[in-house]
XYZ file of C-alpha atoms in Angstrom:
714
model
C 14.795 1.712 28.017
C 18.318 3.165 28.302
C 19.988 4.755 25.302
C 23.425 3.851 24.032
C 26.275 5.075 26.208
C 27.511 7.398 23.448
C 24.122 9.155 23.208
C 24.333 12.190 25.462
C 21.297 13.310 27.502
C 20.923 16.347 25.239
C 21.025 14.234 22.062
C 18.529 11.810 23.630
C 16.168 14.699 24.371
C 16.509 16.052 20.823
C 15.816 12.583 19.429
C 12.774 12.190 21.673
C 11.329 15.506 20.501
C 11.539 14.318 16.893
C 10.316 10.789 17.516
C 13.680 9.077 16.975
C 14.285 6.013 19.134
C 17.594 5.765 20.977
C 16.709 2.192 21.974
C 14.047 -0.334 21.019
C 12.990 -3.902 21.701
C 14.227 -6.364 19.089
C 12.356 -9.316 17.622
C 13.906 -11.568 20.256
C 12.548 -9.415 23.080
C 15.937 -7.978 23.996
C 16.767 -4.295 24.255
C 18.713 -2.839 21.330
C 20.623 0.393 21.971
C 21.093 2.716 19.001
C 24.527 4.256 18.336
C 24.815 8.021 18.402
C 25.948 8.011 14.762
C 22.631 6.476 13.708
C 20.627 8.940 15.805
C 22.520 11.899 14.326
C 22.111 10.630 10.751
C 18.369 10.098 11.173
C 17.901 13.556 12.694
C 19.918 15.063 9.844
C 17.524 13.394 7.384
C 14.810 15.567 8.958
C 16.996 18.661 8.575
C 17.743 18.713 12.313
C 21.440 19.503 12.890
C 22.674 16.965 15.437
C 26.467 17.112 15.471
C 27.941 17.314 18.954
C 28.250 21.106 18.846
C 24.803 21.570 17.221
C 22.497 19.736 19.614
C 21.964 22.608 22.059
C 21.052 25.004 19.250
C 18.635 22.496 17.715
C 16.932 21.984 21.062
C 16.493 25.726 21.476
C 15.077 26.104 17.960
C 12.571 23.325 18.645
C 11.510 25.053 21.857
C 11.206 28.451 20.158
C 9.181 26.990 17.289
C 6.737 25.349 19.689
C 6.272 28.611 21.605
C 5.805 30.677 18.466
C 2.485 29.032 17.557
C -0.714 28.679 19.517
C -2.175 26.212 17.018
C -0.555 22.989 15.881
C 0.130 22.787 12.144
C -2.689 20.267 11.700
C -5.558 19.237 13.960
C -7.073 15.815 13.249
C -10.425 15.458 15.017
C -11.962 11.974 14.956
C -15.667 11.411 15.479
C -16.321 9.478 18.654
C -13.072 10.697 20.204
C -14.070 13.916 22.020
C -10.523 14.490 23.252
C -9.395 15.129 19.675
C -11.740 18.133 19.369
C -9.976 20.140 22.052
C -7.880 23.204 21.249
C -5.222 25.039 23.254
C -6.045 28.368 24.932
C -6.400 31.084 22.297
C -6.259 34.139 24.605
C -9.685 35.393 23.627
C -8.971 35.772 19.901
C -11.734 35.103 17.398
C -11.561 31.602 15.971
C -13.387 30.118 13.024
C -13.367 27.129 10.708
C -13.395 27.567 6.952
C -15.061 24.425 5.651
C -13.991 22.792 2.416
C -17.364 23.678 0.860
C -16.574 27.398 1.254
C -18.732 28.137 4.302
C -17.416 29.444 7.621
C -18.251 28.368 11.170
C -17.405 30.698 14.077
C -16.183 28.830 17.128
C -18.000 29.534 20.404
C -16.183 31.392 23.109
C -15.031 29.406 26.136
C -17.886 28.538 28.472
C -20.579 28.219 25.786
C -22.281 24.877 25.387
C -21.185 22.647 22.562
C -23.258 20.062 20.709
C -23.146 16.567 22.145
C -21.825 13.828 19.889
C -24.308 10.993 20.297
C -23.475 7.527 18.915
C -24.948 6.973 15.466
C -27.054 3.881 14.689
C -24.971 0.937 13.544
C -21.748 2.395 14.859
C -19.661 0.601 17.424
C -18.853 2.705 20.492
C -15.420 4.299 20.332
C -12.553 2.552 22.061
C -9.789 4.810 23.314
C -6.712 2.640 23.698
C -3.349 3.897 24.917
C -0.217 2.943 23.089
C 2.719 4.089 21.002
C 2.122 7.151 18.864
C -0.524 8.805 21.072
C 0.786 11.955 22.706
C 0.207 12.198 26.461
C -2.455 14.690 27.556
C -1.151 18.223 27.982
C -2.155 20.322 30.973
C -2.887 23.663 29.322
C -3.223 26.738 31.548
C -6.278 28.906 31.312
C -9.550 28.361 29.464
C -9.270 26.259 26.342
C -11.582 26.049 23.395
C -13.118 23.113 21.614
C -14.288 22.431 18.113
C -17.982 21.674 17.589
C -18.245 17.906 17.450
C -20.807 18.073 14.647
C -18.421 19.640 12.120
C -18.755 17.873 8.760
C -16.164 15.338 7.705
C -13.499 16.750 5.421
C -10.388 18.856 4.995
C -10.949 22.311 6.425
C -8.945 25.337 7.583
C -8.798 26.561 11.178
C -8.151 30.253 11.834
C -7.394 31.848 15.186
C -6.287 35.464 15.128
C -3.385 35.691 12.727
C -2.669 31.944 12.786
C -4.016 29.251 10.511
C -3.902 25.457 10.698
C -5.125 22.519 8.687
C -8.201 20.899 10.208
C -9.167 17.356 9.301
C -12.447 16.001 10.625
C -12.439 12.239 10.216
C -14.635 9.293 11.142
C -13.624 7.473 14.295
C -13.465 4.192 12.406
C -12.874 2.920 8.902
C -16.128 1.839 7.257
C -17.276 -1.723 7.734
C -20.882 -2.434 6.719
C -22.859 -3.649 9.728
C -24.609 -6.276 7.593
C -21.422 -7.636 5.965
C -21.232 -11.354 6.616
C -18.270 -13.630 6.060
C -16.850 -13.391 2.512
C -14.258 -15.320 0.541
C -12.219 -14.190 -2.438
C -9.104 -14.551 -4.571
C -5.667 -12.999 -4.208
C -4.243 -12.315 -7.667
C -0.969 -11.108 -9.108
C -2.695 -9.399 -12.010
C 0.302 -9.377 -14.360
C 0.378 -13.203 -14.027
C -3.271 -13.664 -14.985
C -3.114 -13.767 -18.762
C -6.075 -14.343 -21.037
C -6.466 -15.014 -24.741
C -7.256 -11.299 -25.206
C -4.545 -9.745 -23.042
C -1.232 -8.564 -24.460
C 1.309 -10.831 -22.805
C 0.285 -10.017 -19.198
C -2.937 -9.615 -17.264
C -4.788 -6.323 -17.590
C -7.667 -4.398 -16.052
C -10.211 -6.048 -18.323
C -8.984 -9.419 -17.074
C -9.382 -8.157 -13.503
C -12.987 -7.174 -14.166
C -13.748 -10.516 -15.841
C -12.170 -12.487 -12.991
C -14.224 -10.586 -10.430
C -17.504 -10.797 -12.339
C -17.261 -14.512 -13.133
C -16.006 -15.410 -9.653
C -19.003 -13.631 -8.133
C -21.644 -14.939 -10.531
C -20.413 -18.537 -10.826
C -18.553 -19.205 -7.569
C -20.042 -16.816 -5.029
C -16.837 -14.870 -4.357
C -17.148 -11.588 -2.484
C -13.870 -9.880 -3.365
C -10.612 -10.016 -5.298
C -7.365 -8.721 -3.764
C -5.029 -7.431 -6.494
C -1.312 -6.708 -6.225
C -0.375 -2.997 -6.189
C -1.194 -1.440 -9.558
C 0.955 1.636 -8.906
C 2.763 3.400 -11.739
C 6.241 2.429 -12.875
C 8.648 4.857 -14.538
C 7.985 4.584 -18.313
C 11.511 3.599 -19.350
C 13.260 0.352 -20.227
C 13.916 -1.961 -18.543
C 10.535 -1.891 -16.812
C 10.690 -2.300 -13.037
C 8.994 -5.663 -12.323
C 8.224 -5.263 -8.619
C 4.772 -3.862 -7.850
C 6.132 -2.975 -4.405
C 8.842 -0.672 -5.787
C 6.695 1.810 -7.728
C 7.516 5.147 -9.238
C 4.262 6.580 -7.880
C 1.683 5.260 -5.458
C -0.880 7.919 -6.338
C -1.060 7.040 -10.030
C -1.506 3.756 -11.908
C 0.555 1.626 -14.256
C -0.551 1.921 -17.920
C 0.953 -1.533 -18.539
C -2.308 -2.849 -17.061
C -4.450 -1.045 -19.639
C -6.566 -3.152 -21.946
C -5.739 -1.479 -25.257
C -8.657 -3.095 -27.063
C -11.059 -1.485 -24.561
C -9.910 2.065 -25.325
C -12.830 3.815 -27.059
C -10.572 5.569 -29.542
C -9.781 2.190 -31.138
C -13.335 1.960 -32.490
C -13.084 5.516 -33.825
C -9.705 4.949 -35.497
C -9.321 4.446 -39.233
C -8.754 0.891 -40.530
C -5.014 1.417 -40.933
C -4.562 2.324 -37.283
C -6.721 -0.610 -36.158
C -4.658 -2.963 -38.293
C -1.409 -1.713 -36.791
C -2.801 -2.074 -33.254
C -3.851 -5.648 -34.058
C -0.321 -6.427 -35.193
C 1.146 -4.989 -32.006
C -1.253 -7.109 -29.947
C 0.035 -10.225 -31.649
C 3.653 -9.227 -31.049
C 2.979 -8.716 -27.322
C 1.211 -12.060 -26.989
C 4.102 -13.840 -28.717
C 6.733 -12.210 -26.492
C 8.316 -13.877 -23.526
C 8.277 -17.596 -22.815
C 5.667 -19.920 -21.332
C 7.265 -19.486 -17.901
C 8.296 -15.817 -18.073
C 6.455 -12.542 -18.592
C 8.350 -10.109 -20.817
C 7.289 -6.709 -19.476
C 9.671 -4.871 -21.781
C 8.020 -6.352 -24.877
C 4.567 -5.559 -23.490
C 5.703 -2.021 -22.706
C 6.953 -1.449 -26.241
C 3.835 -2.834 -27.894
C 1.337 -1.041 -25.650
C 3.202 2.260 -25.790
C 3.289 2.224 -29.601
C -0.384 1.250 -29.802
C -1.494 3.878 -27.292
C 0.551 6.553 -29.038
C -1.404 5.744 -32.206
C -4.736 5.936 -30.389
C -3.805 9.176 -28.651
C -3.866 10.902 -32.049
C -7.460 9.772 -32.720
C -9.947 12.616 -32.106
C -12.102 12.110 -29.009
C -15.851 12.576 -28.946
C -17.124 15.736 -27.205
C -18.367 13.640 -24.279
C -15.019 11.953 -23.810
C -13.161 15.222 -24.186
C -15.285 16.694 -21.391
C -14.715 13.631 -19.194
C -10.980 13.943 -19.788
C -11.054 17.638 -18.865
C -13.001 16.841 -15.687
C -10.386 14.258 -14.706
C -7.550 16.761 -15.244
C -9.337 19.316 -13.088
C -9.931 16.752 -10.374
C -6.301 15.634 -10.175
C -4.807 19.091 -10.487
C -1.134 19.830 -10.023
C -0.259 16.335 -8.888
C -1.219 14.906 -12.270
C 0.711 17.609 -14.123
C 3.842 16.896 -12.102
C 3.515 13.151 -12.615
C 3.073 13.481 -16.379
C 5.970 15.949 -16.525
C 8.193 13.494 -14.692
C 7.266 10.741 -17.164
C 8.115 12.967 -20.134
C 11.425 14.021 -18.575
C 12.288 10.410 -17.696
C 11.744 9.398 -21.329
C 14.315 11.989 -22.346
C 16.830 11.807 -19.476
C 16.358 8.319 -18.031
C 16.180 7.354 -14.386
C 16.884 8.119 -11.548
C 15.981 11.778 -11.606
C 19.100 12.554 -9.566
C 21.067 12.041 -12.777
C 19.110 14.694 -14.694
C 20.479 18.173 -15.411
C 20.543 20.199 -12.207
C 17.812 22.591 -13.360
C 15.333 19.686 -13.720
C 15.875 17.826 -10.459
C 13.039 19.507 -8.582
C 9.499 20.384 -9.763
C 10.186 24.036 -8.918
C 13.627 24.095 -10.593
C 14.022 26.772 -13.291
C 14.306 24.360 -16.199
C 11.115 22.409 -15.521
C 8.517 24.859 -16.853
C 10.331 25.422 -20.181
C 10.849 21.654 -20.510
C 7.166 21.072 -19.822
C 6.291 23.370 -22.686
C 8.795 21.734 -24.998
C 7.468 18.274 -24.089
C 3.804 19.289 -24.055
C 2.745 16.444 -26.368
C 4.366 13.836 -24.146
C 2.958 15.428 -20.997
C -0.501 15.315 -22.580
C 0.039 11.669 -23.571
C 0.937 10.562 -20.049
C -1.975 12.561 -18.638
C -4.303 10.745 -21.047
C -2.889 7.362 -20.021
C -3.762 8.065 -16.396
C -7.301 8.966 -17.387
C -7.592 5.671 -19.253
C -6.338 3.836 -16.172
C -8.897 5.639 -14.036
C -11.781 4.714 -16.352
C -10.723 1.061 -16.602
C -10.248 0.749 -12.846
C -13.770 2.119 -12.444
C -15.054 -0.403 -14.992
C -13.427 -3.328 -13.140
C -15.041 -2.353 -9.836
C -18.380 -1.759 -11.569
C -18.219 -5.228 -13.121
C -17.562 -6.757 -9.709
C -20.457 -4.906 -8.115
C -22.845 -5.657 -10.982
C -22.099 -9.371 -10.591
C -23.067 -9.224 -6.934
C -19.758 -8.831 -5.109
C -20.462 -7.081 -1.791
C -16.862 -5.797 -1.634
C -15.325 -6.053 -5.108
C -11.728 -5.153 -5.873
C -9.384 -4.721 -2.915
C -6.357 -2.705 -4.010
C -2.986 -3.157 -2.355
C -1.027 -0.140 -1.136
C 2.770 -0.497 -1.192
C 4.921 0.756 1.708
C 6.904 3.294 -0.327
C 8.346 4.333 -3.661
C 11.449 4.126 -5.818
C 13.867 6.846 -4.603
C 14.515 7.818 -8.217
C 10.880 7.812 -9.349
C 7.989 10.187 -9.851
C 6.804 10.555 -6.257
C 10.364 10.928 -5.004
C 10.863 13.762 -7.508
C 7.524 15.491 -6.928
C 7.454 15.014 -3.136
C 11.141 15.308 -2.323
C 10.490 18.121 0.142
C 8.276 15.707 2.090
C 10.634 12.713 1.969
C 13.742 11.939 3.979
C 16.200 11.483 1.149
C 19.305 10.276 2.994
C 17.685 7.254 4.661
C 15.683 4.234 3.551
C 13.004 2.105 5.166
C 13.475 -1.502 6.177
C 13.297 -3.871 9.135
C 15.714 -4.754 11.928
C 17.153 -8.254 12.253
C 14.700 -11.034 13.111
C 14.712 -14.853 12.985
C 13.817 -14.820 9.278
C 16.297 -12.109 8.240
C 19.333 -12.222 10.521
C 20.961 -9.188 8.880
C 17.807 -7.110 8.764
C 16.134 -5.793 5.608
C 16.661 -2.646 3.555
C 13.681 -2.089 1.276
C 15.395 0.871 -0.455
C 12.344 3.103 0.020
C 12.636 6.726 1.207
C 10.194 7.480 4.066
C 7.788 10.360 4.372
C 8.925 12.766 7.058
C 6.485 12.840 10.005
C 7.129 16.552 10.584
C 6.275 17.390 6.979
C 3.112 15.290 7.118
C 1.729 17.476 9.868
C 3.010 20.708 8.300
C 1.234 20.001 5.001
C -2.056 18.704 6.392
C -1.023 15.130 5.451
C -1.378 16.138 1.802
C 0.931 13.517 0.293
C -0.653 10.721 2.330
C -4.250 11.720 1.672
C -3.735 12.337 -2.056
C -2.151 8.915 -2.407
C -4.988 7.239 -0.505
C -7.613 9.042 -2.564
C -5.985 7.927 -5.809
C -5.844 4.264 -4.807
C -9.230 4.076 -3.068
C -11.300 5.914 -5.661
C -12.441 2.765 -7.476
C -11.890 0.217 -4.728
C -14.160 -1.862 -2.566
C -11.298 -2.232 -0.145
C -7.715 -1.237 0.614
C -4.983 -3.571 1.805
C -2.281 -1.494 3.502
C 1.064 -3.267 3.279
C 3.071 -2.986 6.525
C 0.281 -1.064 8.240
C 2.521 -0.911 11.316
C 4.303 1.902 9.481
C 1.440 4.205 10.456
C 2.936 4.153 13.954
C 6.663 3.776 13.373
C 9.100 2.985 10.579
C 12.601 1.612 10.755
C 14.986 4.137 9.141
C 18.408 3.083 7.879
C 21.044 5.781 7.221
C 22.377 5.843 3.682
C 25.324 3.487 3.288
C 24.774 1.728 6.612
C 23.861 -1.954 6.997
C 20.221 -2.743 7.734
C 21.043 -3.663 11.333
C 22.351 -0.118 11.976
C 18.973 1.639 11.812
C 16.416 2.822 14.329
C 12.693 3.441 14.608
C 11.067 6.798 13.956
C 7.682 7.528 15.488
C 4.737 8.614 13.278
C 1.466 10.307 14.306
C -0.485 7.049 14.197
C -3.848 8.382 15.379
C -3.777 11.219 12.848
C -2.824 8.884 10.005
C -5.606 6.493 11.014
C -7.982 9.439 10.873
C -6.949 10.367 7.332
C -7.149 6.696 6.321
C -10.658 6.438 7.776
C -11.770 9.612 5.987
C -10.531 8.507 2.570
C -11.938 5.004 3.073
C -15.294 6.497 4.081
C -15.381 8.680 0.985
C -14.580 5.712 -1.244
C -16.850 3.288 0.614
C -13.900 0.923 1.022
C -13.091 -1.361 3.923
C -9.465 -1.482 5.107
C -7.222 -4.486 5.722
C -3.870 -3.935 7.404
C -0.923 -6.261 6.803
C 0.164 -6.432 10.435
C 2.629 -9.308 10.302
C 6.052 -9.308 11.936
C 7.197 -7.589 15.131
C 4.245 -5.622 16.504
C 4.356 -3.161 19.376
C 2.114 -3.808 22.321
C -1.295 -2.210 21.863
C -0.973 -1.471 18.143
C -3.190 -4.301 16.911
C -5.838 -3.270 19.444
C -5.723 0.311 18.198
C -6.027 -0.835 14.597
C -9.080 -2.973 15.415
C -10.643 -0.096 17.354
C -10.176 2.037 14.226
C -11.981 -0.546 12.077
C -8.845 -1.849 10.335
C -8.983 -5.598 9.734
C -5.850 -7.589 10.477
C -4.052 -10.269 8.482
C -3.770 -13.904 9.511
C -1.452 -16.216 7.565
C -1.743 -19.925 8.297
C 2.008 -20.483 8.132
C 2.579 -17.975 10.954
C -0.400 -18.550 13.253
C 0.829 -20.615 16.191
C -0.056 -20.989 19.842
C 1.187 -18.417 22.359
C 4.292 -20.421 23.176
C 5.196 -20.557 19.475
C 4.677 -24.298 19.428
C 1.737 -25.983 17.690
C -0.314 -24.529 14.830
C -3.116 -22.323 16.151
C -6.581 -23.954 16.117
C -8.958 -22.378 13.605
C -11.381 -21.314 16.337
C -8.661 -19.125 17.903
C -8.049 -17.018 14.776
C -9.146 -13.362 15.085
C -12.553 -12.546 13.630
C -11.745 -9.062 12.307
C -9.141 -10.216 9.820
C -8.404 -11.440 6.335
C -7.153 -15.013 6.684
C -5.070 -16.741 4.016
C -2.699 -19.653 3.673
C 0.100 -17.612 2.117
C 1.190 -14.245 0.713
C 3.158 -13.123 -2.337
C 6.421 -13.387 -0.344
C 5.786 -16.935 0.883
C 5.546 -20.401 -0.707
C 2.337 -21.418 -2.435
C 0.397 -24.124 -0.606
C 1.539 -26.839 -3.024
C 5.090 -25.494 -2.972
C 5.084 -25.564 0.824
C 4.033 -29.210 0.986
C 6.652 -30.147 -1.597
C 9.438 -28.200 0.135
C 9.955 -26.152 -3.023
C 10.910 -22.873 -1.343
C 13.623 -24.468 0.797
C 14.968 -26.331 -2.224
C 15.218 -23.137 -4.282
C 16.798 -21.165 -1.422
C 19.367 -23.912 -0.909
C 20.225 -23.977 -4.626
C 20.732 -20.204 -4.597
C 22.945 -20.323 -1.524
C 20.553 -18.312 0.641
C 20.596 -20.703 3.606
C 23.391 -20.994 6.165
C 22.384 -24.548 7.045
C 20.159 -26.088 4.335
C 19.864 -29.421 6.127
C 18.623 -27.781 9.329
C 16.179 -25.633 7.399
C 14.831 -28.648 5.514
C 14.409 -30.519 8.794
C 12.566 -27.575 10.351
C 10.242 -27.309 7.343
C 9.554 -31.051 7.469
C 8.599 -30.792 11.156
C 6.190 -27.966 10.396
C 4.586 -29.980 7.597
C 4.169 -32.958 9.909
C 2.616 -30.776 12.613
C 0.119 -29.215 10.233
C -0.766 -32.539 8.608
C -1.442 -33.993 12.052
C -3.740 -31.103 12.940
C -5.625 -31.385 9.639
C -6.124 -35.088 10.310
C -7.331 -34.340 13.838
C -9.858 -31.890 12.376
C -11.114 -34.616 10.023
C -10.048 -32.659 6.943
C -7.659 -35.276 5.483
C -7.023 -38.992 5.774
C -3.778 -40.735 6.646
C -2.203 -40.623 3.189
C -3.472 -37.435 1.529
C -2.351 -36.100 -1.825
C -0.869 -32.619 -2.097
C -4.107 -31.403 -3.676
C -6.104 -32.778 -0.750
C -3.753 -31.091 1.711
C -4.083 -27.755 -0.107
C -7.879 -27.964 -0.045
C -7.777 -28.976 3.633
C -5.689 -25.915 4.539
C -8.353 -23.679 3.051
C -11.173 -25.678 4.634
C -9.410 -25.147 7.958
C -9.431 -21.361 7.457
C -13.021 -21.402 6.222
C -14.087 -23.093 9.473
C -12.623 -20.261 11.532
C -14.183 -16.930 12.522
C -12.260 -14.642 10.116
C -14.576 -12.196 8.346
C -12.600 -12.509 5.095
C -10.868 -15.637 3.794
C -8.734 -15.508 0.652
C -6.994 -18.037 -1.575
C -4.150 -17.284 -3.969
C -4.997 -18.157 -7.560
C -1.795 -20.204 -7.706
C -3.232 -22.453 -5.000
C -6.335 -23.018 -7.114
C -4.262 -24.582 -9.909
C -1.447 -26.227 -7.953
C 1.345 -23.780 -8.828
C 4.473 -24.563 -6.786
C 6.362 -21.304 -7.439
C 5.994 -18.303 -5.160
C 5.661 -14.903 -6.880
C 8.585 -13.331 -5.013
C 11.546 -14.826 -3.177
C 12.804 -12.232 -0.649
C 16.557 -11.772 -0.661
C 16.855 -12.185 -4.432
C 16.611 -9.932 -7.477
C 17.694 -11.531 -10.742
C 18.689 -14.906 -9.251
C 14.976 -15.776 -9.088
C 12.300 -14.553 -11.549
C 10.516 -12.367 -9.019
C 7.250 -10.834 -10.257
C 7.736 -12.401 -13.713
C 5.954 -15.756 -13.381
C 2.671 -16.355 -15.221
C -0.029 -18.399 -13.514
C 0.756 -22.096 -14.107
C -0.432 -25.478 -12.882
C 1.488 -28.184 -11.046
C 3.046 -29.337 -14.335
C 4.271 -25.845 -15.194
C 1.642 -25.347 -17.905
C 0.330 -21.792 -18.220
C -3.292 -21.400 -17.109
C -5.234 -18.674 -18.905
C -8.151 -16.818 -17.360
C -10.378 -18.276 -20.084
C -10.046 -21.753 -18.542
C -9.156 -20.940 -14.945
C -12.628 -20.878 -13.429
C -13.742 -24.004 -15.274
C -10.945 -26.170 -13.876
C -11.933 -28.851 -11.403
C -9.308 -27.783 -8.868
C -10.459 -24.149 -8.964
C -14.085 -25.045 -8.425
C -13.210 -27.500 -5.688
C -11.298 -24.824 -3.792
C -14.098 -22.284 -4.309
C -16.674 -24.744 -2.980
C -14.493 -25.310 0.075
C -14.243 -21.588 0.793
C -17.920 -20.853 0.144
C -19.043 -21.818 3.611
C -22.859 -22.006 4.045
């Protein structure tokens, strides 16, 4: 595909070496050429000088750097993929692997026999599929060397002469139990799921109760929760779970204060004050709005009281073990929280000597704020214990999967991860999507991307630490925009969304790290692979054991015409009617989303959009009638149930229903393209009449049980 005319051959070569696209195929199938200004800005975000008089020097430095090392910065070897165990020629130097358990393995000299990697029972044979992100084979002169294929899984260190490299030995596939049969479950926006016991928004105790009761009473196999990532602990509280301060750590707003052990050990005065704060949180907000700020105030005050209560020796030891396990990452996160309380957000507005974890003012500030650092460390330990309790409750009730945690695409550029990992992030660009039929101007998600060069240089540390934190107490991971493992659309700072370009990522290596962390957690992986997908990527994801996502609204025949028959849905997928960014089932049938968008002025031609939506409803209703799932004059409730019956009749391994669809809610959780014009991420679960539905009654409602019966296919 030709580059833009103003991209010189030298600039095109420099861009290619760093994975920056000078042209790409748009959503409409047409070639899009990228202006030189965009290419230069994206390269600059990776610290690659790319002005007209700098390109030649940058090319030479890239060449010199490649020649200076015999070993790559990181080797990711994947079981079942023998080609990933090869090494470049090492000129006869001694080579060894230092395993993460402290032992050392000397590598055989060239010509010695290596163990044979035989397929293990229950494992599908590896599938080696070509596609974007896989480097072409390199013809290396002279005798090479290979790693033993029976090296243990883990994060190791490779040494050859005076060079060292990170070595990651990963499974060839993400885990998927061979005996796992078809399962159904709920998709829940946890903040929306209030109970009589929760403090104004759903919490981790509510999550555990939902999972346990759904398994025991309704036969559910899993619950998919919205991202529970940490927000910056300042007011106003960021409502979007997809715009977190940190993806590695969790949001204490989801803590169940009454389940903190120190409450039982507190004196009566403290317990009385906590009870009063609980009442204030429950009374905050309105029946149709969640007041996160009020919940934040009440929970913070209550938890500050409980933090002063002495812990038992057993709990003190458990807390110490958690601190040791999380190490420096936890210290940096808690330090950021303490500094944000004092200096606000974003961190770029802090005093200059605090804007980087290694800045000279940080260590003295950490000492001065030691109590607050300890408090935020303790909150993360509480989150960890309550997340573990929720998954344990799901498993004890018989869920074969349990809680599936959602992983957001990125983080707030002014938040904790952006501060702690700023050396690994491209700070002068953001991630988004190019123009498509649904977003004619493109999308800017305002998220800084991880730099692919830094991922390899650091042994994928930021990625693997984040995965480990989210997966630790999960039965599954849902990776939002999983296509980002292969490429991300970077937008230069200050440019419109349409003026970006794609940057290539080491997809096979990232899949390896994902498989390793999923294996260690015993969690299956679902990838949200909607939107414009490169040829071959879905096949590579399936070969790696990553389940896809099928959304009824989007699944249509190859020509884009009629709704896709249920039998033609992919088997290795999670199928659902909707997502958090789309209308609820009842809202779709009532045309609610189009009505709201028209009222807010988001549609260029409301009449045309309403006509298009009406045609789609007629098409789907006709198919449901043809399948014998509805009669000729169905109610909205009957249509909603029929949509889920349609999915349940298909081959998808996992089928999920949004809790809003169980009660007839017509409001979607998030309306893309809006911020304050629509109450995104602030709506409690409510029925068709707008009445709040509490967890205490949810599973006893006729509509909920009817939908569960429909999904629980024999």
